[in-house]
PDB file of C-alpha atoms in Angstrom:
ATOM      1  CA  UNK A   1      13.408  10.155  -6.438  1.00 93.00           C
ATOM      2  CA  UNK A   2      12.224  13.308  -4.833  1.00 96.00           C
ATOM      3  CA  UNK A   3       9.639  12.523  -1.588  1.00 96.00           C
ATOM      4  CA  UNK A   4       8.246  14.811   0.588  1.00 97.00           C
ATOM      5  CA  UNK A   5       6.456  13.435   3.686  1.00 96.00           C
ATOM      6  CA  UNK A   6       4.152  16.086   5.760  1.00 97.00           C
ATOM      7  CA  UNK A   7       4.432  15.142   9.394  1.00 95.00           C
ATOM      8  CA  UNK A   8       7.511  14.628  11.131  1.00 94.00           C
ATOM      9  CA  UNK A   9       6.483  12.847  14.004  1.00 91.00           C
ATOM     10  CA  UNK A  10       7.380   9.385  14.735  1.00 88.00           C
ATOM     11  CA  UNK A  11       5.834   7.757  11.771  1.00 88.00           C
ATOM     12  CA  UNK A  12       6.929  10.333   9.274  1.00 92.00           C
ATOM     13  CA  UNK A  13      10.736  10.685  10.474  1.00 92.00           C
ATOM     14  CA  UNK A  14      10.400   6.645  10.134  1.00 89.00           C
ATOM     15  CA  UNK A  15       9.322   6.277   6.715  1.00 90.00           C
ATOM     16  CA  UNK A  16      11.963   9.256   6.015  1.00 93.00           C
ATOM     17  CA  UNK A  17      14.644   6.873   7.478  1.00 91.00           C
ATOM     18  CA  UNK A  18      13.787   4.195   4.854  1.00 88.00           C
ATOM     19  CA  UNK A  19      13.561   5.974   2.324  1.00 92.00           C
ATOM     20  CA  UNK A  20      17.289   7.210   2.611  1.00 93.00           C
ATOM     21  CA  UNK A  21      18.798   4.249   3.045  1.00 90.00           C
ATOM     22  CA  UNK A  22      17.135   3.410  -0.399  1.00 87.00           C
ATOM     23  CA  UNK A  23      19.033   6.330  -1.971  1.00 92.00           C
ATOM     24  CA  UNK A  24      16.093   8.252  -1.999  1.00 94.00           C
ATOM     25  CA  UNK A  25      16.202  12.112  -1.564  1.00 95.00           C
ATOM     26  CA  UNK A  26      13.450  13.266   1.515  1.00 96.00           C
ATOM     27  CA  UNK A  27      11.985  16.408   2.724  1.00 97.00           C
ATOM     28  CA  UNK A  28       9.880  16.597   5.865  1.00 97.00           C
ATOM     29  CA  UNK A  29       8.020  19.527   6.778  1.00 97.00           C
ATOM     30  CA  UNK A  30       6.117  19.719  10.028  1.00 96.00           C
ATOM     31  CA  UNK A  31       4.002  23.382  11.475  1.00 95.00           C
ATOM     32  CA  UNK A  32       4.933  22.341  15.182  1.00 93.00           C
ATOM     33  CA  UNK A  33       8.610  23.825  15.903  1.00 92.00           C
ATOM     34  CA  UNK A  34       9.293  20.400  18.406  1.00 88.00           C
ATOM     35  CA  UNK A  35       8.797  18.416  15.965  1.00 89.00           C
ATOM     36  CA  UNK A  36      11.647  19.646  13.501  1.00 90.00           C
ATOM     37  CA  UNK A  37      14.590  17.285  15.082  1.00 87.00           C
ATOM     38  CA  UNK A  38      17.092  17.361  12.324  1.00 92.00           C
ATOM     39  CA  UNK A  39      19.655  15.726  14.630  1.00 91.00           C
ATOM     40  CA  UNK A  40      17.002  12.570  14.510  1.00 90.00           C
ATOM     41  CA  UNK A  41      17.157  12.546  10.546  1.00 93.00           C
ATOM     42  CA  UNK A  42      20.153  14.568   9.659  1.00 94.00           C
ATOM     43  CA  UNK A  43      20.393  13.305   6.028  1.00 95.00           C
ATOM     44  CA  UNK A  44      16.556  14.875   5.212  1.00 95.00           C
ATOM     45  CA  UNK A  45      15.919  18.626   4.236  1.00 95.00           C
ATOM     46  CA  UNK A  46      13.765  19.761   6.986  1.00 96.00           C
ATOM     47  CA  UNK A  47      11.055  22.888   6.522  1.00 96.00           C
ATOM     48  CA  UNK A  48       8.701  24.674   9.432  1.00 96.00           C
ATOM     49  CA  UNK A  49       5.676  24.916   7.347  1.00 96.00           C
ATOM     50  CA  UNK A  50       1.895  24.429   7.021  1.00 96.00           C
ATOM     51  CA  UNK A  51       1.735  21.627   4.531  1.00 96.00           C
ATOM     52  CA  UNK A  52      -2.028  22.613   4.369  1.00 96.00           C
ATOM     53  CA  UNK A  53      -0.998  26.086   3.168  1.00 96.00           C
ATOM     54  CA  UNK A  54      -0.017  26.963  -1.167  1.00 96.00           C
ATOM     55  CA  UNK A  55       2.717  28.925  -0.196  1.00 96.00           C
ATOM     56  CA  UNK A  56       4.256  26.684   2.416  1.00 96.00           C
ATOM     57  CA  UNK A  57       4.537  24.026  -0.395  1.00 96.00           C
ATOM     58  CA  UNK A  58       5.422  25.972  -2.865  1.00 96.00           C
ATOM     59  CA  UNK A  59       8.414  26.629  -0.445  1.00 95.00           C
ATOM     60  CA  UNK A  60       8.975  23.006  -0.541  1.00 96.00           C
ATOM     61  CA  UNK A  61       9.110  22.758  -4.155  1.00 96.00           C
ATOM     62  CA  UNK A  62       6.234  20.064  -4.387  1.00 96.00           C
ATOM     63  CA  UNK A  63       6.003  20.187  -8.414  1.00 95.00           C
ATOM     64  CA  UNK A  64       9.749  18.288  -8.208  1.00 96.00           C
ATOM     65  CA  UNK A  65       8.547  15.582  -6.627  1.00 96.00           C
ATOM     66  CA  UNK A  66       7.655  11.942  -6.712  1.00 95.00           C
ATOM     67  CA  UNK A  67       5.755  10.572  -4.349  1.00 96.00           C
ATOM     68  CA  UNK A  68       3.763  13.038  -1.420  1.00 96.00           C
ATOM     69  CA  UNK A  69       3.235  11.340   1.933  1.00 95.00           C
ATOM     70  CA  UNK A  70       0.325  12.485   4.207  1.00 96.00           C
ATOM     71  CA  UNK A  71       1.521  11.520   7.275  1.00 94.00           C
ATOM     72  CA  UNK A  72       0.526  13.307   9.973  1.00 95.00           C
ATOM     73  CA  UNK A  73      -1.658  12.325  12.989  1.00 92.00           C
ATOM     74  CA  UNK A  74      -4.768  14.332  11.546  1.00 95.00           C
ATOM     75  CA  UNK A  75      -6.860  12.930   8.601  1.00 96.00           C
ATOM     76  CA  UNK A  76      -8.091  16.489   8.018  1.00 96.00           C
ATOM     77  CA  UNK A  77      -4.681  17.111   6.940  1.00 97.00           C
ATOM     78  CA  UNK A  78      -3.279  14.350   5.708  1.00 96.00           C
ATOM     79  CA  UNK A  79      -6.796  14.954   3.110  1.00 97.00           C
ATOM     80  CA  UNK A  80      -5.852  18.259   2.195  1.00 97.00           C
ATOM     81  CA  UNK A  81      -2.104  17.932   1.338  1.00 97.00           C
ATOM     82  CA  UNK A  82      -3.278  14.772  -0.439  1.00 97.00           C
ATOM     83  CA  UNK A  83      -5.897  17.307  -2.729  1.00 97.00           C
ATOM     84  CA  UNK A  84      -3.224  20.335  -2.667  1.00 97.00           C
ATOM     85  CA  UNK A  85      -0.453  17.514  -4.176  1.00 97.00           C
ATOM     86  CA  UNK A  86      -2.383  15.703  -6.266  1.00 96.00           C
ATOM     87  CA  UNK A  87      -4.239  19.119  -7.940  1.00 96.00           C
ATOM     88  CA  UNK A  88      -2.224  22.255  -7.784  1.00 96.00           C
ATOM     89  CA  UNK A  89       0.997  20.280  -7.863  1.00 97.00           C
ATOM     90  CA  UNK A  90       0.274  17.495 -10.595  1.00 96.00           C
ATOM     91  CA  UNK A  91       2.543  14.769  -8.020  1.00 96.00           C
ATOM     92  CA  UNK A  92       2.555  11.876  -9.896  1.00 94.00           C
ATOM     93  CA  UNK A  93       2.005   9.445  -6.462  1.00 93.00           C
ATOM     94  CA  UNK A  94      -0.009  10.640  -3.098  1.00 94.00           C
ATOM     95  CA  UNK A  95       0.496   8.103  -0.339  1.00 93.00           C
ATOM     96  CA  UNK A  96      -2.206   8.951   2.909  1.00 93.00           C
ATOM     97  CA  UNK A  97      -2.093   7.867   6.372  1.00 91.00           C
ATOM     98  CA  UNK A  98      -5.875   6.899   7.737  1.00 91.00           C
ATOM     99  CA  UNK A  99      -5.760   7.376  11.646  1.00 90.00           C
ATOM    100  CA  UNK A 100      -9.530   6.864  12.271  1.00 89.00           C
ATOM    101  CA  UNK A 101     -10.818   3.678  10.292  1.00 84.00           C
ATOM    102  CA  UNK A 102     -14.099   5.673  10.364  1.00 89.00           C
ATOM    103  CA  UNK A 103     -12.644   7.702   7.397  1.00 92.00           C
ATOM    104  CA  UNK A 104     -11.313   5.502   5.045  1.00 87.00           C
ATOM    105  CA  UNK A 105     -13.931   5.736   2.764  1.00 90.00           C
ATOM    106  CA  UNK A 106     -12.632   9.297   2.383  1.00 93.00           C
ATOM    107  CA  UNK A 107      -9.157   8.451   1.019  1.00 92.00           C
ATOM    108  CA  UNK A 108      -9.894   8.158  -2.721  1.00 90.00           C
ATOM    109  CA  UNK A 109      -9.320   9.675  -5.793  1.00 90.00           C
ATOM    110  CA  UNK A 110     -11.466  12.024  -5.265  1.00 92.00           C
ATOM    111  CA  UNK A 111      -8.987  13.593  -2.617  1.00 95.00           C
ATOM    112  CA  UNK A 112      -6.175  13.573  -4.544  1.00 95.00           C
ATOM    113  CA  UNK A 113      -5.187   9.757  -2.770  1.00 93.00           C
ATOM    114  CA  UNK A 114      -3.554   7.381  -4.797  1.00 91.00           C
ATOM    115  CA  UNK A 115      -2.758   4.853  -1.722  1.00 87.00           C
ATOM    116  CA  UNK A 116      -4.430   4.630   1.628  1.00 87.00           C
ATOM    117  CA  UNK A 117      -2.630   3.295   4.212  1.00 84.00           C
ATOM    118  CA  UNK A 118      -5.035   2.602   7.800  1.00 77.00           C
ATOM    119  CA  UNK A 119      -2.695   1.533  10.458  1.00 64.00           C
ATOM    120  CA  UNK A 120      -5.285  -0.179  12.312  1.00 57.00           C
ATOM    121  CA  UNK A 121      -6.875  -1.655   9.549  1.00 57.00           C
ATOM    122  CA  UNK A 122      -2.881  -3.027   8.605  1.00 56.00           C
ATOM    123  CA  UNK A 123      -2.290  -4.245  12.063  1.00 48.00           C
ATOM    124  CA  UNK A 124      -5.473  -6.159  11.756  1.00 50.00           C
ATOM    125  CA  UNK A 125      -4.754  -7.652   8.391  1.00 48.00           C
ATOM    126  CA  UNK A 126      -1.097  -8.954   9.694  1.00 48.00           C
ATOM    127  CA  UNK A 127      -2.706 -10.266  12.277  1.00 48.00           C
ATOM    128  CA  UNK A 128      -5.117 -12.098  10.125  1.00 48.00           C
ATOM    129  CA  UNK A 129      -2.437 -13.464   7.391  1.00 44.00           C
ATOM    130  CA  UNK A 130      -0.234 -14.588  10.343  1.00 46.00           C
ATOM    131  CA  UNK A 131      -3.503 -17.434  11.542  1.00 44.00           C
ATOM    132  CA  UNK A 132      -5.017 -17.661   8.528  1.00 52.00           C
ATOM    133  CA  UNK A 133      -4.368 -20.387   5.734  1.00 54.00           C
ATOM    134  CA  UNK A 134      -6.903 -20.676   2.659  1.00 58.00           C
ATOM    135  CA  UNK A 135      -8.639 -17.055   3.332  1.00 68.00           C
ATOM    136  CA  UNK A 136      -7.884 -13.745   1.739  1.00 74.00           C
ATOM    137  CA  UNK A 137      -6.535 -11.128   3.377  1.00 76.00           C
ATOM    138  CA  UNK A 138      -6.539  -8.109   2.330  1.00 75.00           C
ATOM    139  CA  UNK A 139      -3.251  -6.182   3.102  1.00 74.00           C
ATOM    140  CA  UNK A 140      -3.339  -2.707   0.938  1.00 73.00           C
ATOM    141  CA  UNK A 141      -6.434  -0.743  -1.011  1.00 73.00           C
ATOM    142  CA  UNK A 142      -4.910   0.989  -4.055  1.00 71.00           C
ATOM    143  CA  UNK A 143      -7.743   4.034  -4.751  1.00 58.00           C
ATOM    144  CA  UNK A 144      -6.974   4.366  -8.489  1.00 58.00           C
ATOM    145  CA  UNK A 145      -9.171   1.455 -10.026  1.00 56.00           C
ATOM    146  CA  UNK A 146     -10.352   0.123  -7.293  1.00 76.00           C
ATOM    147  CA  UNK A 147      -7.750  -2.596  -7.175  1.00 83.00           C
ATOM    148  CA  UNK A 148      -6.584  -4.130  -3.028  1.00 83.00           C
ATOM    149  CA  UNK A 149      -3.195  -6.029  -2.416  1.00 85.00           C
ATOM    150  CA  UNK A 150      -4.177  -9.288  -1.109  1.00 85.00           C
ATOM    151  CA  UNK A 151      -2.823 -12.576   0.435  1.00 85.00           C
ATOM    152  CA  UNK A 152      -3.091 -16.253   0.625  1.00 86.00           C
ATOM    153  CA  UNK A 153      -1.657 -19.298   2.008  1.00 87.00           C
ATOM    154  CA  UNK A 154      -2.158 -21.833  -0.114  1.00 88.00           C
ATOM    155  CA  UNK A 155      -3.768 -24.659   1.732  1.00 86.00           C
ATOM    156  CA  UNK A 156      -2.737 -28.520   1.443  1.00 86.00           C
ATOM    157  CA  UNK A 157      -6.526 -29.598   0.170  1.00 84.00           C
ATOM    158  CA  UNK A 158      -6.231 -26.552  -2.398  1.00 87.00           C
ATOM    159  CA  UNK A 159      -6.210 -28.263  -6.347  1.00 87.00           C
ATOM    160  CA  UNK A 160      -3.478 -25.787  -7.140  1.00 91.00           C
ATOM    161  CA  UNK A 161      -0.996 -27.430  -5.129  1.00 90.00           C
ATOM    162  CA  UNK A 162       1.709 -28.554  -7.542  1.00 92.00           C
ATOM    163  CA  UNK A 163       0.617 -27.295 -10.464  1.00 93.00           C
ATOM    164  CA  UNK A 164       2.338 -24.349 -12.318  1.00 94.00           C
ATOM    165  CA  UNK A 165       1.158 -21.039 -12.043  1.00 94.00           C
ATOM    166  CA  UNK A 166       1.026 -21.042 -16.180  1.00 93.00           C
ATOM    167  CA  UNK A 167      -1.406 -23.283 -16.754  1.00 94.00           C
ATOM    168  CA  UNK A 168      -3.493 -21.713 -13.798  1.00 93.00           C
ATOM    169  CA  UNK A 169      -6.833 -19.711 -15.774  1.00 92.00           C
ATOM    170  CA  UNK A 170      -6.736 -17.010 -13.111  1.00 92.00           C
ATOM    171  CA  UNK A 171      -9.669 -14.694 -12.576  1.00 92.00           C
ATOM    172  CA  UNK A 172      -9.532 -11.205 -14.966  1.00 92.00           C
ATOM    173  CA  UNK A 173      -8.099  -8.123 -13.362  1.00 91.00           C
ATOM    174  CA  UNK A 174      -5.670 -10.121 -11.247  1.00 92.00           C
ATOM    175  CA  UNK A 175      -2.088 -10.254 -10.980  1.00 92.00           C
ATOM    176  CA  UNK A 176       0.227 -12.860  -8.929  1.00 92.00           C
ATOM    177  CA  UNK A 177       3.182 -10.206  -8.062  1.00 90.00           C
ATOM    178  CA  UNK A 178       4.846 -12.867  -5.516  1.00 90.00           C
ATOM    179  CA  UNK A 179       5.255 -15.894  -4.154  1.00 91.00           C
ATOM    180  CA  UNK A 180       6.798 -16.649  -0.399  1.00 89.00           C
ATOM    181  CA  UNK A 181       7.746 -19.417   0.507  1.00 89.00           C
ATOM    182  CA  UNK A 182       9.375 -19.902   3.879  1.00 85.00           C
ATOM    183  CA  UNK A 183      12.574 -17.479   3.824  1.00 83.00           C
ATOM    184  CA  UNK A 184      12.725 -17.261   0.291  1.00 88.00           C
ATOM    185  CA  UNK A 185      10.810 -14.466  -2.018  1.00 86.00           C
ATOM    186  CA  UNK A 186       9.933 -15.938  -5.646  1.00 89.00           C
ATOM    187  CA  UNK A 187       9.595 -13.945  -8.572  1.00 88.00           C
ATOM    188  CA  UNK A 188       6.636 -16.008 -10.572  1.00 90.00           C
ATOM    189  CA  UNK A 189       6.897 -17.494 -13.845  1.00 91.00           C
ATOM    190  CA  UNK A 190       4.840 -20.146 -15.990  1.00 92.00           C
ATOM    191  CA  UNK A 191       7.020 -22.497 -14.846  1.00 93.00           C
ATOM    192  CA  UNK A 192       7.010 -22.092 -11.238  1.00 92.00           C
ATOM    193  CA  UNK A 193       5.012 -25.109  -9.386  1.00 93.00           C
ATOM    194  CA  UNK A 194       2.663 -23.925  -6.636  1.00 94.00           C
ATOM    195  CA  UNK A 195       2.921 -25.551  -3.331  1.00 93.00           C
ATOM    196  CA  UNK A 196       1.101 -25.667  -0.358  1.00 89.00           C
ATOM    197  CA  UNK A 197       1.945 -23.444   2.145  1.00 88.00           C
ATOM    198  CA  UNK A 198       2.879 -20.671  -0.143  1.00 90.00           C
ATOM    199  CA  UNK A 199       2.241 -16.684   0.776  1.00 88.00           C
ATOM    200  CA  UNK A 200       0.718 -15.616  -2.666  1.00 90.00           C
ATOM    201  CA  UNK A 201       0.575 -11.551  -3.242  1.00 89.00           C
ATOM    202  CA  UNK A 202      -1.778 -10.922  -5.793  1.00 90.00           C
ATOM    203  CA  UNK A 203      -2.830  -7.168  -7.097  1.00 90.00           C
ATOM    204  CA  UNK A 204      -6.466  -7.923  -7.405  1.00 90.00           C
ATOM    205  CA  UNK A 205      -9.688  -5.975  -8.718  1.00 89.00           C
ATOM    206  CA  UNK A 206     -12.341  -6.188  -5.253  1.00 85.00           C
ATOM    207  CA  UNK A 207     -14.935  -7.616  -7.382  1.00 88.00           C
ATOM    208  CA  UNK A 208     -12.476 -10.632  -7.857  1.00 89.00           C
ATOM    209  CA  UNK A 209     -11.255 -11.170  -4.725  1.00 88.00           C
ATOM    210  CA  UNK A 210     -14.132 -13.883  -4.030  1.00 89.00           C
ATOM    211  CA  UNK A 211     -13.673 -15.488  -7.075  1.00 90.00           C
ATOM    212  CA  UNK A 212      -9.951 -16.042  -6.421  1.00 89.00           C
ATOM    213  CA  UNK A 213     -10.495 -17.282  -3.003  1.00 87.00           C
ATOM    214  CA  UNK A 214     -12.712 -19.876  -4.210  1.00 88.00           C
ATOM    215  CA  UNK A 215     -10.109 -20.599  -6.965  1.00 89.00           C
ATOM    216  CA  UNK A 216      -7.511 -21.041  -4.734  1.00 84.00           C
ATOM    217  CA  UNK A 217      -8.917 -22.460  -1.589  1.00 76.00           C
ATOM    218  CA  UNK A 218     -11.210 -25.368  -2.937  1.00 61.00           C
ATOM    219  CA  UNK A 219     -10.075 -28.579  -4.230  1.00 51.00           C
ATOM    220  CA  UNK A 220     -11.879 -28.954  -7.163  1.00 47.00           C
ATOM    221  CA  UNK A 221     -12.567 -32.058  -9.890  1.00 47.00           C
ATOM    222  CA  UNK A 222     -10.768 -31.327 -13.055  1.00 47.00           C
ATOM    223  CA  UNK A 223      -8.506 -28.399 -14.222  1.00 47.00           C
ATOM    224  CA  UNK A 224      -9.175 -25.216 -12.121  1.00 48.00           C
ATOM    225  CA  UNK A 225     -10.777 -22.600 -14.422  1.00 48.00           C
ATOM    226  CA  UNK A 226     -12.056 -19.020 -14.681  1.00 47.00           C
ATOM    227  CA  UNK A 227     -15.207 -17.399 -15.600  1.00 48.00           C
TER     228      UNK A 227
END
């Protein structure tokens, strides 16, 4: 997979670095001159360009890529290579890095953003999952239908405690995606028994999110159910 990552400062040349060792094939393209340290990232192509500017990413090839990662320090920026990507380059996947929470409601569709990733807003939400058991956290906000990554430990007093996940009537527009529990990462099936003190990932619509707290935080008389 091609990826191209606008902003080669320390974030960018990171998420370049893991990206590589995933076999993936990265270009980074920064204006500054400074910041072009090929020695730092020697397996990436590397271009001095404008990533705001057509014919700077029409250098880079953009229409043979992937995935598009705004990742500079400037949300101006990071908006307009998301909009550039997304619309005069048809990339199936624009990633965006929010620097000032204040803009966040920017980052959407409507800018070309298919993923919106707020460092603050992250550090905050690890912070929150690490303390909190029985309350949703929510880790990632997907733009395209308005669908957020979210987390839960299951709590001891929750009624889903030992019962398998297929004969739990989750909430519509909600997806379990993982369980963790301690070291180990489960993959979930119907037959996999919830326990307390399991990390569950869920892909979840924001108009459910409440719904699935209550679901999964609550003991409850009789089977759990859905509306």
């Amino acid at each position: 997979m091609r990826v191209a990552i606008a902003g080669a400062g320390a974030v960018g040349r990171s998420i370049a670095g893991e990206l590589l060792e995933n076999g993936h094939e990265v270009l980074l393209i920064d204006k500054t001159p400074t910041a072009i340290s090929v020695e730092r990232v020697p397996q990436a192509e590397w271009l001095l360009a404008d990533a705001c500017e057509i014919t700077s990413l029409d250098e880079a090839a953009l229409q043979r890529c992937s995935v598009v990662i705004a990742a500079t320090g400037d949300d101006k920026v990071n908006l307009v290579v998301s909009l550039l990507a997304k619309t005069e380059y048809g990339v199936p996947r624009v990633v965006a890095r929010v620097n000032n929470p204040k803009n966040e409601w920017l980052f959407n569709e409507s800018w070309g953003v298919d993923v919106a990733v707020s460092t603050p807003r992250l550090m905050s939400a690890l912070v929150e999952e690490a303390v909190s058991v029985g309350d949703l956290v929510r880790l990632l906000r997907f733009s395209h239908g308005d669908a957020n990554l979210v987390e839960l430990t299951l709590p001891p007093e929750s009624a889903l405690a030992g019962t398998l996940v297929g004969d739990v009537a989750w909430p519509e527009d909600t997806s379990l995606v993982t369980i963790i529990r301690g070291s180990r990462v489960l993959t979930p099936s119907p037959e996999q028994t919830l326990e307390a003190g399991d990390e569950l990932l869920f892909v979840a619509a924001q108009a459910r999110e409440e719904q699935l707290e209550d679901l999964l935080s609550v003991r409850r008389e009789g089977p759990p159910t859905s509306d």
